[in-house]
């Protein structure tokens, strides 16, 4: 069984893996060969413990933002929190809850953050890693009813036309999707 490895230790006490996946006899022969060549480092053979089953891969959780379109304009929201992003503009939205689709999350978040009913239409190209296990997707969405108000995490809202998309200082991820938003607005 290939369940042994050869290790070495240098003069400073640093340990290094020399070879792994060897049978015991093969590992011992390799360690002896290095010692016979006059290497001054310490070599030894270790049994490799069988690995426990790998945990299931961490499921990616989504943050969804809305390119919320109404009358040829898109809604931009100025962040008020957290401090590291306060003052920058984004497409409003938030995290999907476990068991919730991205579309459901987007519609719920727009109701909570802006007090409006909206419909998620389709994801725009691209996705961005916010941090390990958290991925941002921007969706095209349409306003169904209500007048957007900055209820949570935003200090200001603006409707921007195609020529105004560069007028605000966007968060980096949101800025990257602007060409797709401009195309969405051109569809009219």
Coordinates of C-alpha atoms in Angstrom, one line a residue:
X1 CA 0.0 0.0 0.0
X2 CA 1.3 3.5 -0.9
X3 CA 0.9 5.1 2.4
X4 CA 4.4 6.2 3.5
X5 CA 6.5 9.3 2.9
X6 CA 10.1 10.3 3.2
X7 CA 10.9 13.4 5.2
X8 CA 14.1 15.3 5.9
X9 CA 15.3 17.9 8.4
X10 CA 17.9 20.5 7.7
X11 CA 20.5 21.9 10.1
X12 CA 18.1 24.7 11.1
X13 CA 15.4 22.2 12.1
X14 CA 13.2 22.9 9.1
X15 CA 11.3 19.8 7.9
X16 CA 10.7 19.0 4.3
X17 CA 8.7 16.4 2.4
X18 CA 11.0 14.5 0.0
X19 CA 8.5 12.0 -1.4
X20 CA 5.1 10.7 -0.7
X21 CA 2.7 7.9 -1.9
X22 CA 5.3 5.2 -1.4
X23 CA 5.1 1.7 0.0
X24 CA 7.1 1.2 3.3
X25 CA 10.0 -0.7 1.7
X26 CA 10.3 1.8 -1.1
X27 CA 10.3 4.7 1.3
X28 CA 12.9 3.1 3.5
X29 CA 15.1 2.4 0.5
X30 CA 14.9 6.0 -0.7
X31 CA 15.8 7.3 2.8
X32 CA 18.7 4.9 2.9
X33 CA 19.9 6.0 -0.5
X34 CA 20.1 9.6 0.5
X35 CA 22.0 8.7 3.7
X36 CA 24.4 6.5 1.7
X37 CA 25.2 9.5 -0.6
X38 CA 26.5 11.3 2.4
X39 CA 23.8 13.9 2.8
X40 CA 24.3 15.5 6.1
X41 CA 20.6 16.0 6.8
X42 CA 18.3 13.7 8.8
X43 CA 16.0 11.5 6.8
X44 CA 13.1 9.4 8.1
X45 CA 10.0 7.5 6.9
X46 CA 6.5 8.2 8.2
X47 CA 3.3 6.4 7.7
X48 CA 0.7 8.7 6.1
X49 CA -2.5 8.8 8.0
X50 CA -5.5 8.0 5.9
X51 CA -7.3 11.3 5.1
X52 CA -10.8 11.8 6.5
X53 CA -13.4 12.3 3.9
X54 CA -13.1 15.7 2.3
X55 CA -15.7 18.1 3.6
X56 CA -18.2 19.2 1.0
X57 CA -17.1 22.2 -1.0
X58 CA -18.2 25.4 0.4
X59 CA -21.3 26.6 -1.4
X60 CA -21.1 29.9 -3.0
X61 CA -23.5 32.5 -1.6
X62 CA -24.6 35.2 -3.9
X63 CA -24.9 39.0 -3.5
X64 CA -27.3 40.3 -6.1
X65 CA -27.4 43.9 -7.4
X66 CA -30.2 45.4 -9.5
X67 CA -29.7 47.5 -12.6
X68 CA -33.2 48.7 -12.0
X69 CA -34.5 50.3 -15.1
X70 CA -37.5 52.6 -15.4
X71 CA -38.3 55.0 -18.3
X72 CA -34.9 54.7 -19.9
X73 CA -32.9 55.3 -16.8
X74 CA -31.2 53.1 -14.2
X75 CA -31.2 53.6 -10.4
X76 CA -27.9 54.2 -8.6
X77 CA -27.7 54.2 -4.8
X78 CA -25.0 55.9 -2.7
X79 CA -23.8 53.7 0.1
X80 CA -23.9 55.1 3.7
X81 CA -22.4 52.0 5.3
X82 CA -20.1 50.2 6.0
X83 CA -17.4 52.9 6.4
X84 CA -15.1 51.4 3.7
X85 CA -17.6 51.8 1.0
X86 CA -19.6 54.8 2.3
X87 CA -20.0 57.5 -0.4
X88 CA -19.5 55.2 -3.3
X89 CA -22.4 54.3 -5.7
X90 CA -23.8 50.9 -6.5
X91 CA -26.6 49.0 -8.0
X92 CA -28.8 48.3 -4.9
X93 CA -29.4 44.7 -3.7
X94 CA -28.1 42.3 -1.1
X95 CA -27.3 38.7 -0.1
X96 CA -29.4 35.8 -1.1
X97 CA -30.7 33.8 1.9
X98 CA -30.2 30.0 2.0
X99 CA -32.8 28.3 -0.3
X100 CA -33.6 31.6 -2.1
X101 CA -33.0 32.0 -5.8
X102 CA -31.1 35.0 -7.0
X103 CA -34.3 36.4 -8.5
X104 CA -36.2 36.0 -5.3
X105 CA -33.3 37.6 -3.3
X106 CA -33.2 40.6 -5.7
X107 CA -36.9 41.2 -5.5
X108 CA -36.9 40.9 -1.7
X109 CA -33.9 43.1 -1.2
X110 CA -35.3 45.9 -3.4
X111 CA -38.5 45.8 -1.4
X112 CA -36.5 46.0 1.9
X113 CA -33.9 48.6 0.8
X114 CA -36.0 50.8 -1.5
X115 CA -39.7 50.0 -0.7
X116 CA -40.5 49.1 -4.3
X117 CA -41.9 46.1 -6.2
X118 CA -39.5 45.0 -9.0
X119 CA -39.0 42.0 -11.2
X120 CA -35.6 40.4 -11.9
X121 CA -35.3 40.0 -15.7
X122 CA -31.9 38.4 -16.4
X123 CA -28.3 38.4 -15.1
X124 CA -25.9 40.7 -16.8
X125 CA -22.6 39.3 -18.0
X126 CA -19.9 38.9 -15.3
X127 CA -19.6 37.9 -11.7
X128 CA -17.2 39.1 -9.0
X129 CA -15.8 37.5 -5.9
X130 CA -16.6 39.8 -3.0
X131 CA -14.7 37.5 -0.6
X132 CA -14.3 33.7 -0.3
X133 CA -17.7 32.0 -0.7
X134 CA -19.5 35.2 -1.7
X135 CA -20.0 36.2 -5.3
X136 CA -21.7 39.3 -6.8
X137 CA -24.1 39.1 -9.8
X138 CA -25.8 42.2 -11.3
X139 CA -29.2 41.6 -12.7
X140 CA -31.3 43.6 -15.1
X141 CA -34.6 44.4 -13.3
X142 CA -37.7 46.5 -14.0
X143 CA -39.6 48.6 -11.6
X144 CA -43.2 47.4 -11.2
X145 CA -44.6 49.8 -8.6
X146 CA -43.5 52.3 -5.9
X147 CA -41.1 55.2 -5.8
X148 CA -37.7 54.2 -4.6
X149 CA -36.6 55.6 -1.2
X150 CA -33.3 55.1 0.6
X151 CA -34.5 53.0 3.5
X152 CA -31.4 50.9 4.3
X153 CA -27.6 51.4 3.8
X154 CA -28.0 54.3 1.3
X155 CA -28.0 58.0 1.7
X156 CA -29.0 59.1 -1.8
X157 CA -30.6 57.6 -4.9
X158 CA -30.3 58.9 -8.5
X159 CA -31.9 57.9 -11.8
X160 CA -29.2 58.0 -14.5
X161 CA -29.6 58.0 -18.2
X162 CA -27.0 56.5 -20.6
X163 CA -24.9 59.7 -20.8
X164 CA -24.9 60.1 -17.0
X165 CA -23.5 56.7 -16.0
X166 CA -20.0 58.2 -15.5
X167 CA -21.3 61.0 -13.3
X168 CA -21.0 59.1 -10.0
X169 CA -18.1 57.3 -8.3
X170 CA -19.1 53.6 -8.6
X171 CA -17.8 50.7 -6.5
X172 CA -15.3 48.8 -8.6
X173 CA -17.5 45.8 -9.3
X174 CA -20.5 47.9 -10.3
X175 CA -18.3 50.1 -12.6
X176 CA -17.2 47.0 -14.5
X177 CA -20.8 46.2 -15.5
X178 CA -21.5 49.7 -16.8
X179 CA -21.1 48.8 -20.5
X180 CA -23.7 46.2 -20.1
X181 CA -26.0 48.6 -18.3
X182 CA -25.5 51.1 -21.1
X183 CA -26.5 48.4 -23.6
X184 CA -29.6 47.6 -21.5
X185 CA -30.7 51.2 -21.5
X186 CA -30.1 51.4 -25.3
X187 CA -32.6 48.5 -25.7
X188 CA -35.2 50.9 -24.3

